[in-house]
Structures are given as C-alpha cells and as structure tokens.
mmCIF file of C-alpha atoms in Angstrom:
data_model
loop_
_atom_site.group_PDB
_atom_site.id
_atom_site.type_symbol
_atom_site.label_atom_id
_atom_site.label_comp_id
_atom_site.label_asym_id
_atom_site.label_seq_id
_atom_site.Cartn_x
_atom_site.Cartn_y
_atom_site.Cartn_z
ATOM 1 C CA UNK U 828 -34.333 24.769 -3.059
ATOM 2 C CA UNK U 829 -31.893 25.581 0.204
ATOM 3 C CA UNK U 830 -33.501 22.626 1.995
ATOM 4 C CA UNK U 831 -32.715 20.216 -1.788
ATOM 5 C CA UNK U 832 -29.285 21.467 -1.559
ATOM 6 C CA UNK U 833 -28.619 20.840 2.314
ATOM 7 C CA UNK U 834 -29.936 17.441 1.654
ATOM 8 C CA UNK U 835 -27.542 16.645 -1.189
ATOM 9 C CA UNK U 836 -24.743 17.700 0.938
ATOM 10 C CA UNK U 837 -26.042 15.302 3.882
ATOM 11 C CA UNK U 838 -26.330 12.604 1.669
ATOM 12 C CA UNK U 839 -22.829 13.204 -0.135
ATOM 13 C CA UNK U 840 -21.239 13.596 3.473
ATOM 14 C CA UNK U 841 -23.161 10.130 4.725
ATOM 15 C CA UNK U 842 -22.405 8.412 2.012
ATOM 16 C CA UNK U 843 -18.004 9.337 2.417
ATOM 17 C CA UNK U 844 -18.139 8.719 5.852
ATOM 18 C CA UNK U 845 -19.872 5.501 5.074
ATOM 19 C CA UNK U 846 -17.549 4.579 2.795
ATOM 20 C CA UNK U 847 -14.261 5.691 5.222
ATOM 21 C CA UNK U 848 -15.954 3.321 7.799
ATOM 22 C CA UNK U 849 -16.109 0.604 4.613
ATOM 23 C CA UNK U 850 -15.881 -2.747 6.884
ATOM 24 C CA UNK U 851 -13.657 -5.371 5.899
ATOM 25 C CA UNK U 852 -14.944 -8.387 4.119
ATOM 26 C CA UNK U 853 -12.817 -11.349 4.291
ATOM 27 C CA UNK U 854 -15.366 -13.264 1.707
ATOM 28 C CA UNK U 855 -14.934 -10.332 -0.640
ATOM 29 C CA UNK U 856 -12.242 -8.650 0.478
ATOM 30 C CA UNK U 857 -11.800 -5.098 -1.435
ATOM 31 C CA UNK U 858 -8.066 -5.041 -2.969
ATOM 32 C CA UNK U 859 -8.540 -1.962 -4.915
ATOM 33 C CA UNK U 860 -10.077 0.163 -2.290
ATOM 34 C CA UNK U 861 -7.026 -0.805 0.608
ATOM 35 C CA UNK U 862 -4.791 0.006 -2.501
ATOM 36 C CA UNK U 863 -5.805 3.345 -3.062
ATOM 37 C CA UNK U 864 -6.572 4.259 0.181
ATOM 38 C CA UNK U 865 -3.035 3.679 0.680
ATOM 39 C CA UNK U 866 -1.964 5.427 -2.164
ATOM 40 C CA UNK U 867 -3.447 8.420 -1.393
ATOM 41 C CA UNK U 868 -2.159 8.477 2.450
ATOM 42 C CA UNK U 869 0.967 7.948 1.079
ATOM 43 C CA UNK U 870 0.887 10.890 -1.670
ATOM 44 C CA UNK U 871 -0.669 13.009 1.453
ATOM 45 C CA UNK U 872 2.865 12.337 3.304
ATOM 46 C CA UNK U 873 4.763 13.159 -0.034
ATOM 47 C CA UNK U 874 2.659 16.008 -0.565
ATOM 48 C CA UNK U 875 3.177 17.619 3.690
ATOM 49 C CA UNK U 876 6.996 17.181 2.725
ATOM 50 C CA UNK U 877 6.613 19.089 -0.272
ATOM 51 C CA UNK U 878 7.082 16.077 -2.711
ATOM 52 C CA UNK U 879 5.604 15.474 -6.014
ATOM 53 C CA UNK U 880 3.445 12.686 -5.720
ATOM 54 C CA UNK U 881 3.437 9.449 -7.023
ATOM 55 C CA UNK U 882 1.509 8.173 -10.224
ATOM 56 C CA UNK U 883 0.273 5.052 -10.342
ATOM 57 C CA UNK U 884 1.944 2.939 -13.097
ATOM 58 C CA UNK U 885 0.626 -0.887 -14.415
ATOM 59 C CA UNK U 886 4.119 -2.355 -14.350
ATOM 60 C CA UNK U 887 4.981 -1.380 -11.010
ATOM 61 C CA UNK U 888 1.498 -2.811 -10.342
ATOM 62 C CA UNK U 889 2.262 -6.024 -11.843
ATOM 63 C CA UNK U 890 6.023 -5.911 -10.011
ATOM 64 C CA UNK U 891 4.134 -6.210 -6.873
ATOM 65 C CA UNK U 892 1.331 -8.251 -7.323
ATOM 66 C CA UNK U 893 4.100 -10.688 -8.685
ATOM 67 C CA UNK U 894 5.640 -10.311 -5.616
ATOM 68 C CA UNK U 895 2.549 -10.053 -3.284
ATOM 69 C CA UNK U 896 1.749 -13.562 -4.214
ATOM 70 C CA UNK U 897 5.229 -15.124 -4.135
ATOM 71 C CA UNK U 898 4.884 -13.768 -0.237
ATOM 72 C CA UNK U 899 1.560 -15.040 0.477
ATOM 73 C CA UNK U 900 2.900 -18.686 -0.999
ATOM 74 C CA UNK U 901 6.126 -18.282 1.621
ATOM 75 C CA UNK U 902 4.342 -17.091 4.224
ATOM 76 C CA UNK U 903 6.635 -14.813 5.292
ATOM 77 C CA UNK U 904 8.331 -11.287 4.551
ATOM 78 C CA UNK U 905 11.338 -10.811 2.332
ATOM 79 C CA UNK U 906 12.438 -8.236 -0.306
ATOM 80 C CA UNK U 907 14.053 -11.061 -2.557
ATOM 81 C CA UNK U 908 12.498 -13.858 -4.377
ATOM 82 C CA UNK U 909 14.424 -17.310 -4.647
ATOM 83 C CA UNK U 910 13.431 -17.658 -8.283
ATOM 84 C CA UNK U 911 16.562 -15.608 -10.551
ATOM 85 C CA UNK U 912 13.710 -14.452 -13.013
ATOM 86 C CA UNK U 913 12.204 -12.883 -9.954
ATOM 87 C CA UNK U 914 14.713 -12.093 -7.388
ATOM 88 C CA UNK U 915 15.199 -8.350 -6.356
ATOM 89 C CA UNK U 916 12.166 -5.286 -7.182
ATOM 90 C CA UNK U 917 14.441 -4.663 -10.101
ATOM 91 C CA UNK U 918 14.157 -7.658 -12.024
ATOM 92 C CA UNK U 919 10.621 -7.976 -11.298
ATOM 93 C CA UNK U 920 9.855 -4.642 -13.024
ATOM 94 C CA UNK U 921 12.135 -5.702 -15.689
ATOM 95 C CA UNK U 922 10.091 -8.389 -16.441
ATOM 96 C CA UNK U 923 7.247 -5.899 -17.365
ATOM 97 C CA UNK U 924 8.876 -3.300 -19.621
ATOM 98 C CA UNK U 925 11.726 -2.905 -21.727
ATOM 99 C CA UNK U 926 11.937 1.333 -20.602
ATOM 100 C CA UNK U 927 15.265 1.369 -18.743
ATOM 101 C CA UNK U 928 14.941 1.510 -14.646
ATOM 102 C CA UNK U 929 17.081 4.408 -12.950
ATOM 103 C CA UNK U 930 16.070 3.611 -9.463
ATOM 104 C CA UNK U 931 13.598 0.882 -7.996
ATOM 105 C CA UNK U 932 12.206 0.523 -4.481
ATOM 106 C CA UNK U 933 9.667 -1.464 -2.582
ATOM 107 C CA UNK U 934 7.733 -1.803 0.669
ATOM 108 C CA UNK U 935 5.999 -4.590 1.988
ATOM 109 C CA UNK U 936 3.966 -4.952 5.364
ATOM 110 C CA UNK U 937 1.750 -7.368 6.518
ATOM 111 C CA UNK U 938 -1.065 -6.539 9.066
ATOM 112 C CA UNK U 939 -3.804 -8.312 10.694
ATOM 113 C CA UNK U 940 -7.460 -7.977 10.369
ATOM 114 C CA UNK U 941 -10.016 -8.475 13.772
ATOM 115 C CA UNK U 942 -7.076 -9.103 16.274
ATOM 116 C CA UNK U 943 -4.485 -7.445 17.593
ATOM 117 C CA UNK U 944 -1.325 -5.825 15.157
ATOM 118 C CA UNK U 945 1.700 -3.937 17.207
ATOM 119 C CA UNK U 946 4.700 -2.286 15.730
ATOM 120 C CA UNK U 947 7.170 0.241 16.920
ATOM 121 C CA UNK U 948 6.414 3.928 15.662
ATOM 122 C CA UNK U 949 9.839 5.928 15.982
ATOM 123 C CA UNK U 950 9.500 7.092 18.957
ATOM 124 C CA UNK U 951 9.800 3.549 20.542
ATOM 125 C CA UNK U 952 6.103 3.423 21.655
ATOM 126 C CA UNK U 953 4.265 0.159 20.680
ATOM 127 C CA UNK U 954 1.096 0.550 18.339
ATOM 128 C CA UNK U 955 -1.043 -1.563 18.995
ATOM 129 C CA UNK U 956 -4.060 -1.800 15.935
ATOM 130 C CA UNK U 957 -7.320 -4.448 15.398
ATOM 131 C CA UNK U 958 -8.337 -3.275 12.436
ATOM 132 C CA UNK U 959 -12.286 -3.734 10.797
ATOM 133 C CA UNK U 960 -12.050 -1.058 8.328
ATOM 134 C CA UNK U 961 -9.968 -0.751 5.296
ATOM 135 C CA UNK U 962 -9.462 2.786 6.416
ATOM 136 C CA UNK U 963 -8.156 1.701 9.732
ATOM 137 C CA UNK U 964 -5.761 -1.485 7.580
ATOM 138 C CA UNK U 965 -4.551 1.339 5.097
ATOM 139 C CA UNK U 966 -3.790 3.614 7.634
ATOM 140 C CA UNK U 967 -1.888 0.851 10.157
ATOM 141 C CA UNK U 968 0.081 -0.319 6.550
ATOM 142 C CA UNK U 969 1.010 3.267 6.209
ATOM 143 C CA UNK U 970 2.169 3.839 10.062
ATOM 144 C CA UNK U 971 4.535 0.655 9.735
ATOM 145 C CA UNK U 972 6.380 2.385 6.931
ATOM 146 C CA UNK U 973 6.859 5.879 8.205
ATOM 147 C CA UNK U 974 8.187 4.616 11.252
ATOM 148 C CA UNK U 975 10.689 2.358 9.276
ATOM 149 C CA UNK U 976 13.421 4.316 8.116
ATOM 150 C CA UNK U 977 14.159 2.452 5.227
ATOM 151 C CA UNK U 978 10.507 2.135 4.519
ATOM 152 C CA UNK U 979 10.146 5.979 4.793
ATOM 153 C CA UNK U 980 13.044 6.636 2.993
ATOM 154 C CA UNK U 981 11.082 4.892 -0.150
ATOM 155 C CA UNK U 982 7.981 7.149 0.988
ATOM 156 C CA UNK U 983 9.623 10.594 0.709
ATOM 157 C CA UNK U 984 12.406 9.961 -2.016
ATOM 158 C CA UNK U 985 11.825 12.901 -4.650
ATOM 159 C CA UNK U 986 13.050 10.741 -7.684
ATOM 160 C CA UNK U 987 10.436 8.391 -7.172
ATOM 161 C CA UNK U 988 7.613 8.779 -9.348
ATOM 162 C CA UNK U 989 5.516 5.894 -10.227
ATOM 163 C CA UNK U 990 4.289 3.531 -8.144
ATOM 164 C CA UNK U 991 2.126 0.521 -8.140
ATOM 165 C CA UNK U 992 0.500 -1.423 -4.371
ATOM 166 C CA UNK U 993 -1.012 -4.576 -4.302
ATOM 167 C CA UNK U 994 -2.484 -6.676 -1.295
ATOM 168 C CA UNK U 995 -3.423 -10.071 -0.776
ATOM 169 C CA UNK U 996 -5.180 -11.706 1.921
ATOM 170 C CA UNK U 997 -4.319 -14.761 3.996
ATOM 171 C CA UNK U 998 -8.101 -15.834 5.227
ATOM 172 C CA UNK U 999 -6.568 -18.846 7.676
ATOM 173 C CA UNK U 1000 -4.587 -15.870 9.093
ATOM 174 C CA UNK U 1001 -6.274 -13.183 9.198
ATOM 175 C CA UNK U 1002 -3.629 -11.610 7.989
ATOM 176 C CA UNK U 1003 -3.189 -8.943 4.966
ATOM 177 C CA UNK U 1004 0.088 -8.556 2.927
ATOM 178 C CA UNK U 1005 1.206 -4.954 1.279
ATOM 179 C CA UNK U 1006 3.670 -4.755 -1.540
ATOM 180 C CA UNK U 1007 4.697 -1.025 -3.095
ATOM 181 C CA UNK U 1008 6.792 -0.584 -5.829
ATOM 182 C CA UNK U 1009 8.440 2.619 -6.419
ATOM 183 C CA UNK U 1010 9.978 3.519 -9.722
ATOM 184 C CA UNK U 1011 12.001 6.037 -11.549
ATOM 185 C CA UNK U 1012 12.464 6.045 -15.552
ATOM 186 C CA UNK U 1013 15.374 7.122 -17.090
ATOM 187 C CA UNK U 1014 15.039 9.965 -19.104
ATOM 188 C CA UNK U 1015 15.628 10.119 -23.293
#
C-alpha cells in the first residue's frame, strides 16, 4: 500500500511538471491555459503584497478579447480603439453590462514565441526571453508588467477586483498578444 501511494504521488508530480513544461503549439495554440497561468501569477503578486485577489469576470473577458482582436487586426499596441463604440477599456466593458463601472484598467503585452523577446525590468537590465512553454510566455507577459509602472500599478491596485485576460496569436509573427482588464463595480 506505501509503494501504491508513492506511486500516485510520482505520477501526480510527473504529470504537473509535465504540464508546467506544456510546449507551445502554434497549430493549436492553448488560449485558456496562457490565460490562467497568467492569472494566477498575477493573483500570486497581489497575494505577496497582501492584496485580495482578482476574480475572474465574463465581461471583463469579453472587454479584452474585444480588444485583443482589434490589436491583432492593427498590428500594433495601443490602449484606445479608433472605433467610438470601442474606444477606451471603459466603453468596451460598457458594452457588456449595464452594472455601473467605478474604476477600469487594462494591460496589454505582446511577446514572442521561439525567438528572442527583450524588455527592461526596473532595474534597467535587459531581459532577454525565447519562450517554448506557456509557462515560460505567461511568466515573460507577467515580467513586462511588473516592471512597467503603470502596468504594475493595475497589478497591485486594491480596488480592483475582477478581471478578465485574453490572448491571441499572430502565427506569421510569431508573436502573442495579452489583453487584461481590471474592473471595479460600484456598490448598491
């Protein structure tokens, strides 16, 4: 029975690290897993600075999948959209509910996959990243942010607490885009 029960925990310890070391597919690339991997790096920063983490919430989903895909049309990275419907965080999460906003935010990145990716971290030191994994994307997404200020600011801002990530893939590019919406409801 000791032996059965080593063996499970083998197994079960294989089969994370397996999945941690998940490579990336650009033929079926895995959207949900990069999502909540970075979800839950980014509730692990909330949670070190003694922040209550974020929920995940459809609309701010939808808010930046809307958005995710008006950035992989552009090809490029901006916070506004040049459609009025669409045009700041705001109105895209007004689009998808009628509960009144307090405070909106959102963080994009993009990243590529199998070459080279460099940012600055905030010390000044260049990063450089080829990521293969999803755990190695999610975690290179993550490091643009915190060493953004305004991108970090989003991160750890107590009021937020919903949030919704999407990502989208540019095959031609190799490249992967990140949107995160932040949200805070008013309260009845």
């Amino acid at each position: 029975m000791k032996w059965f029960v080593i063996l499970i925990i083998v197994l079960k310890s294989a089969t994370v690290f397996a999945q941690s070391n998940k490579l990336i597919s650009i033929n079926n690339f895995d959207y949900n897993y990069l999502n909540q991997l970075i979800h839950e790096k980014i509730n692990s920063i909330r949670f070190n600075s003694n922040i209550g983490e974020l929920d995940k919430n459809e609309v701010a989903k939808k808010a930046s999948q809307n958005h995710a895909n008006y950035l992989s049309k552009q090809r490029k990275l901006t916070h506004y959209q040049k459609n009025t419907k669409n045009k700041t965080v705001t109105d895209r999460i007004d689009n998808y509910t009628d509960k009144f906003i307090c405070a909106a935010g959102e963080n994009i990145a993009q990243s590529y996959i199998f070459k080279p990716s460099f940012y600055n971290n905030n010390k000044g030191h260049r990063v450089t990243s080829s990521d293969s994994t999803y755990e190695d994307l999610a975690e290179t997404i993550v490091g643009i942010w915190v060493n953004s200020p305004s991108h970090y600011k989003n991160i750890i801002r107590p009021e937020y607490e919903l949030s919704g990530i999407s990502s989208i893939i540019l095959p031609d590019q190799l490249k992967v885009i990140v949107v995160q919406v932040f949200i805070k409801l008013k309260r009845d």
